[in-house]
């Protein structure tokens, strides 16, 4: 199977490619996109590298899902509506079983969010998956990292830490019974990007970010860009029953520095509390208030006894860990 057969067979979907913003999709030198009047483009790229972002044990369907999910999560964090994406693939070989599974997982998630594959690039090489997503938001309404203000409440969606717990399990540092392992493994391999919540928070949240590298590190980016500090309550951080049954130190690590959660962290004025709850309920996404923004710089964490934590786990950094 050659490069062009591969693209035609696995990544071209007749009748599904064009429409909406995609005027011309796969098959020419460029895709042609037409923005919706009054909207701005939001564009983000994320690359997945074997051994670093995923393990060789992951099923191809799940890899296809996750590659797109982590990109959709960036659109969600900015409150964007997903429109089109581009897929660059380096493949060691044209393995049909792998490609069929990968495409199945990828397009299943793409169809849920109405995003169209509009082009890409395919080459031989060590397995590497790079996706660029394009979304839209009304002019000036994108959620950014720089709007958090003292007195704002800090919210997170869903539950934190299960993906990290699964990673610790794969690393042989934690033992879990089969059924519990399956649940945290699902969190790691099949994250559900909070696209509906992100859009519902437009005009409501003062800042937002998605959690890819751990709560402390990712919230730290918001604090820096906004020129503020924050206090978090450890006891308030939402966690699964599986994580809640683990030793306290492991829970802290997974909750504060977990990574791979793909939940949203956002801030909103305290006066908007009821509106935030209503917006989240309207898209059936659980949200929890976990702290507040302070004028004082720095990030403080109160433990279960109301004492400030002195030592905090590090977030993920590709060039440090
Ligand atoms: P070029 O030679 O101009 O780089 P290619 O031959 O790489 O173009 O690609 C041919 C067409 O197939 C282009 O429209 C490109 O966007 C599309 N394409 C290539 N690889 C992929 C892929 N993995 N997924 C989707 N579309 C792809
Ligand atoms: Mg090319």
Coordinates of C-alpha atoms and ligand atoms in Angstrom, one line a residue:
X1 CA 0.0 0.0 0.0
X2 CA 1.5 3.4 -1.1
X3 CA 1.2 6.7 0.6
X4 CA -1.7 7.9 -1.5
X5 CA -3.6 4.6 -1.2
X6 CA -3.2 4.9 2.5
X7 CA -4.6 8.4 2.6
X8 CA -7.5 7.5 0.3
X9 CA -8.3 4.3 2.2
X10 CA -8.1 5.4 5.8
X11 CA -8.4 9.2 5.9
X12 CA -10.6 10.3 3.1
X13 CA -14.3 10.1 3.7
X14 CA -16.3 10.9 0.6
X15 CA -19.2 13.2 1.3
X16 CA -18.1 13.9 4.8
X17 CA -15.1 16.2 4.1
X18 CA -16.6 19.4 3.0
X19 CA -19.4 21.7 4.2
X20 CA -19.4 24.3 6.9
X21 CA -16.1 26.1 7.0
X22 CA -14.3 23.5 4.9
X23 CA -14.7 24.6 1.3
X24 CA -12.0 22.2 -0.1
X25 CA -10.6 19.4 2.1
X26 CA -8.2 16.5 1.4
X27 CA -6.8 16.2 -2.1
X28 CA -5.3 19.5 -3.1
X29 CA -2.1 21.3 -2.1
X30 CA -4.0 23.4 0.4
X31 CA -7.3 23.1 2.2
X32 CA -9.6 26.1 1.6
X33 CA -11.4 27.2 4.7
X34 CA -14.1 29.9 4.9
X35 CA -14.6 31.4 8.4
X36 CA -18.1 32.0 9.7
X37 CA -18.8 35.8 9.7
X38 CA -18.2 37.4 13.0
X39 CA -16.1 34.6 14.3
X40 CA -12.3 34.3 15.0
X41 CA -10.2 31.2 14.4
X42 CA -8.6 29.5 17.3
X43 CA -5.8 27.1 16.3
X44 CA -3.7 24.7 18.3
X45 CA -1.3 21.8 17.7
X46 CA -0.3 18.8 19.8
X47 CA 2.1 16.1 19.0
X48 CA 2.0 12.5 20.5
X49 CA 5.3 10.6 20.6
X50 CA 5.4 6.9 21.5
X51 CA 7.0 6.2 24.9
X52 CA 6.4 9.8 26.0
X53 CA 2.7 10.5 25.4
X54 CA 1.5 6.9 25.0
X55 CA 2.6 3.4 25.7
X56 CA 3.1 0.8 23.0
X57 CA 0.4 -1.3 24.8
X58 CA -2.4 1.1 23.9
X59 CA -5.1 -0.1 21.4
X60 CA -5.0 1.8 18.1
X61 CA -8.6 2.9 18.5
X62 CA -7.7 4.5 21.8
X63 CA -4.6 6.1 20.3
X64 CA -6.7 7.7 17.5
X65 CA -9.2 8.9 20.1
X66 CA -6.6 10.3 22.4
X67 CA -4.6 12.1 19.7
X68 CA -7.7 14.1 18.8
X69 CA -9.0 14.4 22.3
X70 CA -5.9 16.2 23.7
X71 CA -6.2 18.7 20.8
X72 CA -10.0 19.2 21.3
X73 CA -9.2 19.8 24.9
X74 CA -7.1 22.9 23.9
X75 CA -10.1 24.2 21.9
X76 CA -12.3 23.5 24.9
X77 CA -10.0 25.5 27.2
X78 CA -10.5 28.5 24.9
X79 CA -14.2 28.1 24.6
X80 CA -13.9 27.4 20.8
X81 CA -16.3 25.4 18.7
X82 CA -14.4 22.7 16.8
X83 CA -14.4 23.0 13.0
X84 CA -11.5 21.4 11.1
X85 CA -8.3 19.5 11.9
X86 CA -5.1 18.4 10.1
X87 CA -3.3 15.1 10.8
X88 CA 0.5 14.6 10.3
X89 CA 1.5 11.0 10.7
X90 CA 5.0 9.4 10.7
X91 CA 4.5 5.6 10.5
X92 CA 7.1 2.9 10.8
X93 CA 5.1 0.8 8.3
X94 CA 1.6 0.8 6.6
X95 CA 0.1 -1.6 9.1
X96 CA -3.6 -2.0 8.0
X97 CA -4.8 -3.3 11.4
X98 CA -3.2 -0.4 13.2
X99 CA -4.5 2.2 10.6
X100 CA -8.0 0.9 10.6
X101 CA -8.2 1.0 14.4
X102 CA -6.6 4.4 14.6
X103 CA -8.9 5.9 12.0
X104 CA -12.0 4.3 13.8
X105 CA -11.1 5.9 17.1
X106 CA -10.2 9.2 15.5
X107 CA -13.3 9.6 13.4
X108 CA -15.7 8.4 16.2
X109 CA -14.5 11.3 18.3
X110 CA -14.4 13.7 15.4
X111 CA -18.0 12.9 14.6
X112 CA -19.1 13.5 18.2
X113 CA -17.7 17.0 18.0
X114 CA -18.6 17.8 14.3
X115 CA -14.9 18.4 13.4
X116 CA -13.8 17.6 9.8
X117 CA -10.4 16.2 8.8
X118 CA -9.3 18.7 6.1
X119 CA -5.7 17.6 5.3
X120 CA -2.4 16.4 6.7
X121 CA 0.9 14.8 5.8
X122 CA 2.0 11.2 5.8
X123 CA 5.6 9.9 5.9
X124 CA 7.5 6.9 7.0
X125 CA 9.4 7.1 10.3
X126 CA 9.2 6.4 14.0
X127 CA 5.6 6.6 15.1
X128 CA 4.6 10.2 15.7
X129 CA 1.2 11.7 15.5
X130 CA 0.7 15.5 15.2
X131 CA -2.7 17.1 15.0
X132 CA -3.6 20.7 14.4
X133 CA -7.2 21.7 15.3
X134 CA -9.1 24.8 14.2
X135 CA -12.1 26.1 16.1
X136 CA -14.1 29.3 16.1
X137 CA -15.4 31.7 18.8
X138 CA -17.3 35.0 18.5
X139 CA -14.8 37.9 18.1
X140 CA -13.2 38.8 21.4
X141 CA -14.9 36.0 23.3
X142 CA -12.1 33.4 23.4
X143 CA -11.3 32.2 27.0
X144 CA -7.7 33.1 27.8
X145 CA -5.2 32.6 30.6
X146 CA -4.8 36.3 31.5
X147 CA -8.1 37.3 33.0
X148 CA -8.1 35.9 36.5
X149 CA -8.7 38.5 39.2
X150 CA -8.4 38.5 43.0
X151 CA -11.6 37.3 44.6
X152 CA -12.4 35.0 41.6
X153 CA -13.3 31.4 42.4
X154 CA -11.3 28.6 40.9
X155 CA -13.2 25.7 39.4
X156 CA -12.3 22.3 38.0
X157 CA -14.4 20.0 35.8
X158 CA -14.8 16.2 36.3
X159 CA -12.3 14.4 38.6
X160 CA -8.5 14.7 38.8
X161 CA -5.7 12.2 39.1
X162 CA -6.9 8.9 37.7
X163 CA -4.7 9.1 34.6
X164 CA -1.6 9.5 36.8
X165 CA -2.7 6.7 39.1
X166 CA -2.9 4.4 35.9
X167 CA 0.6 5.5 34.9
X168 CA 1.9 4.6 38.4
X169 CA 0.3 1.3 37.9
X170 CA 1.9 0.7 34.5
X171 CA 5.2 1.7 36.1
X172 CA 4.7 -1.0 38.7
X173 CA 4.6 1.4 41.7
X174 CA 1.0 0.8 42.6
X175 CA -1.1 -2.4 42.6
X176 CA -4.8 -2.2 41.9
X177 CA -7.5 -4.9 41.5
X178 CA -8.4 -5.6 37.8
X179 CA -11.7 -3.7 37.7
X180 CA -10.3 -0.6 39.4
X181 CA -7.2 -0.7 37.1
X182 CA -9.6 -0.8 34.1
X183 CA -11.4 2.3 35.3
X184 CA -8.2 4.4 35.8
X185 CA -6.8 3.1 32.6
X186 CA -9.9 4.3 30.7
X187 CA -9.2 7.8 32.2
X188 CA -5.7 7.7 30.9
X189 CA -6.4 6.3 27.4
X190 CA -9.8 7.7 26.7
X191 CA -10.0 11.3 28.0
X192 CA -13.2 13.1 27.1
X193 CA -12.5 16.8 26.2
X194 CA -14.8 19.3 27.8
X195 CA -15.8 21.0 24.6
X196 CA -19.4 21.8 25.6
X197 CA -18.4 23.2 29.0
X198 CA -15.7 25.5 27.4
X199 CA -18.3 27.0 25.0
X200 CA -20.8 27.4 27.9
X201 CA -18.2 29.4 29.9
X202 CA -17.8 32.1 27.2
X203 CA -18.7 35.4 28.7
X204 CA -18.7 33.8 32.2
X205 CA -15.2 32.6 33.0
X206 CA -12.4 35.2 33.5
X207 CA -9.7 32.7 32.5
X208 CA -9.4 29.0 31.6
X209 CA -6.8 26.3 30.8
X210 CA -7.0 22.6 30.3
X211 CA -5.1 20.2 32.5
X212 CA -2.5 18.3 30.6
X213 CA 0.6 18.7 32.9
X214 CA -0.9 18.7 36.4
X215 CA -3.0 21.2 38.4
X216 CA -0.2 23.1 40.1
X217 CA 1.8 23.6 36.9
X218 CA -1.2 24.5 34.7
X219 CA -2.9 26.7 37.2
X220 CA 0.6 28.3 37.6
X221 CA 0.5 29.4 34.0
X222 CA -2.8 31.2 34.6
X223 CA -1.5 32.9 37.7
X224 CA 1.6 34.1 35.9
X225 CA -0.3 35.4 32.9
X226 CA -2.9 37.1 35.1
X227 CA -0.4 38.5 37.6
X228 CA -2.2 37.0 40.6
X229 CA -1.8 34.2 43.2
X230 CA -4.1 31.5 44.5
X231 CA -5.1 29.3 47.4
X232 CA -6.4 25.8 46.8
X233 CA -8.1 23.4 49.2
X234 CA -6.7 19.9 48.8
X235 CA -9.8 18.4 50.4
X236 CA -12.1 20.0 47.8
X237 CA -10.2 18.4 44.8
X238 CA -12.7 16.0 43.1
X239 CA -11.4 12.4 42.9
X240 CA -12.7 9.0 42.0
X241 CA -13.4 6.3 44.6
X242 CA -10.4 4.4 43.4
X243 CA -8.0 7.3 44.0
X244 CA -9.7 8.2 47.3
X245 CA -8.8 4.8 48.6
X246 CA -5.1 5.3 48.0
X247 CA -2.5 6.5 50.5
X248 CA -2.6 10.3 51.2
X249 CA 0.8 11.1 49.6
X250 CA -0.1 9.3 46.4
X251 CA -3.5 11.1 46.3
X252 CA -1.7 14.4 46.6
X253 CA 0.7 13.5 43.8
X254 CA -2.0 12.4 41.4
X255 CA -4.3 15.4 42.2
X256 CA -1.8 18.2 42.2
X257 CA 0.8 17.0 39.7
X258 CA -1.1 14.3 37.8
X259 CA -1.1 15.3 34.2
X260 CA -3.1 13.8 31.4
X261 CA -6.4 14.8 33.1
X262 CA -7.8 16.9 30.2
X263 CA -10.2 18.6 32.6
X264 CA -10.7 22.3 32.5
X265 CA -9.6 24.7 35.3
X266 CA -11.2 28.0 35.1
X267 CA -11.8 31.1 37.2
X268 CA -15.0 33.2 37.5
X269 CA -16.1 36.1 39.7
X270 CA -17.7 34.8 42.9
X271 CA -20.9 36.7 41.9
X272 CA -21.2 34.3 38.9
X273 CA -21.3 31.1 41.1
X274 CA -24.9 30.3 40.3
X275 CA -24.4 31.0 36.6
X276 CA -21.3 28.8 36.5
X277 CA -23.3 25.9 38.1
X278 CA -26.2 26.4 35.7
X279 CA -23.9 26.5 32.6
X280 CA -22.2 23.3 33.8
X281 CA -25.5 21.6 34.5
X282 CA -26.8 22.5 31.1
X283 CA -24.0 20.5 29.5
X284 CA -24.1 17.7 32.1
X285 CA -20.5 18.4 33.2
X286 CA -19.7 18.2 36.9
X287 CA -17.7 21.2 38.2
X288 CA -16.3 21.8 41.7
X289 CA -15.1 25.0 43.3
X290 CA -11.6 24.2 44.6
X291 CA -10.1 27.6 45.7
X292 CA -9.8 31.3 45.1
X293 CA -7.6 33.8 43.4
X294 CA -5.5 36.1 45.7
X295 CA -3.8 39.4 45.1
X296 CA -0.7 37.9 46.8
X297 CA 1.6 36.1 44.3
X298 CA 2.3 32.4 44.6
X299 CA 0.2 29.2 44.8
X300 CA -0.7 28.0 48.3
X301 CA -2.4 24.7 49.1
X302 CA -4.3 24.0 52.3
X303 CA -4.2 20.4 53.5
X304 CA -7.2 18.5 55.0
X305 CA -6.3 20.0 58.5
X306 CA -6.3 23.6 57.1
X307 CA -2.5 23.9 57.2
X308 CA -0.4 25.1 54.2
X309 CA 1.4 22.4 52.5
X310 CA 5.2 23.1 52.6
X311 CA 6.4 20.6 50.0
X312 CA 4.6 20.4 46.7
X313 CA 4.9 17.8 43.9
X314 CA 6.3 19.1 40.6
X315 CA 4.2 19.4 37.4
X316 CA 5.2 17.6 34.3
X317 CA 8.0 19.2 32.1
X318 CA 9.3 17.3 29.1
X319 CA 12.8 18.6 29.6
X320 CA 13.0 18.1 33.4
X321 CA 11.4 14.7 34.2
Ligands
LIG1 P1 2.0 17.6 -0.8 O1 2.8 16.7 -1.6 O2 1.5 18.8 -1.4 O3 2.6 17.7 0.6 P2 0.6 15.3 0.0 O4 0.9 14.5 -1.2 O5 1.4 15.2 1.2 O6 0.6 16.8 -0.5 O7 -0.9 15.1 0.4 C1 -1.9 15.0 -0.6 C2 -3.3 15.4 0.0 O8 -3.6 14.4 1.1 C3 -3.3 16.7 0.7 O9 -4.5 17.3 0.5 C4 -3.0 16.5 2.1 O10 -3.6 17.5 2.9 C5 -3.7 15.1 2.3 N1 -3.1 14.3 3.4 C6 -1.9 13.8 3.4 N2 -1.7 13.0 4.5 C7 -2.9 13.1 5.2 C8 -3.4 12.5 6.4 N3 -2.6 11.8 7.2 N4 -4.6 12.8 6.8 C9 -5.4 13.6 6.0 N5 -5.0 14.1 4.9 C10 -3.8 13.9 4.5
LIG2 MG1 2.8 16.4 2.0

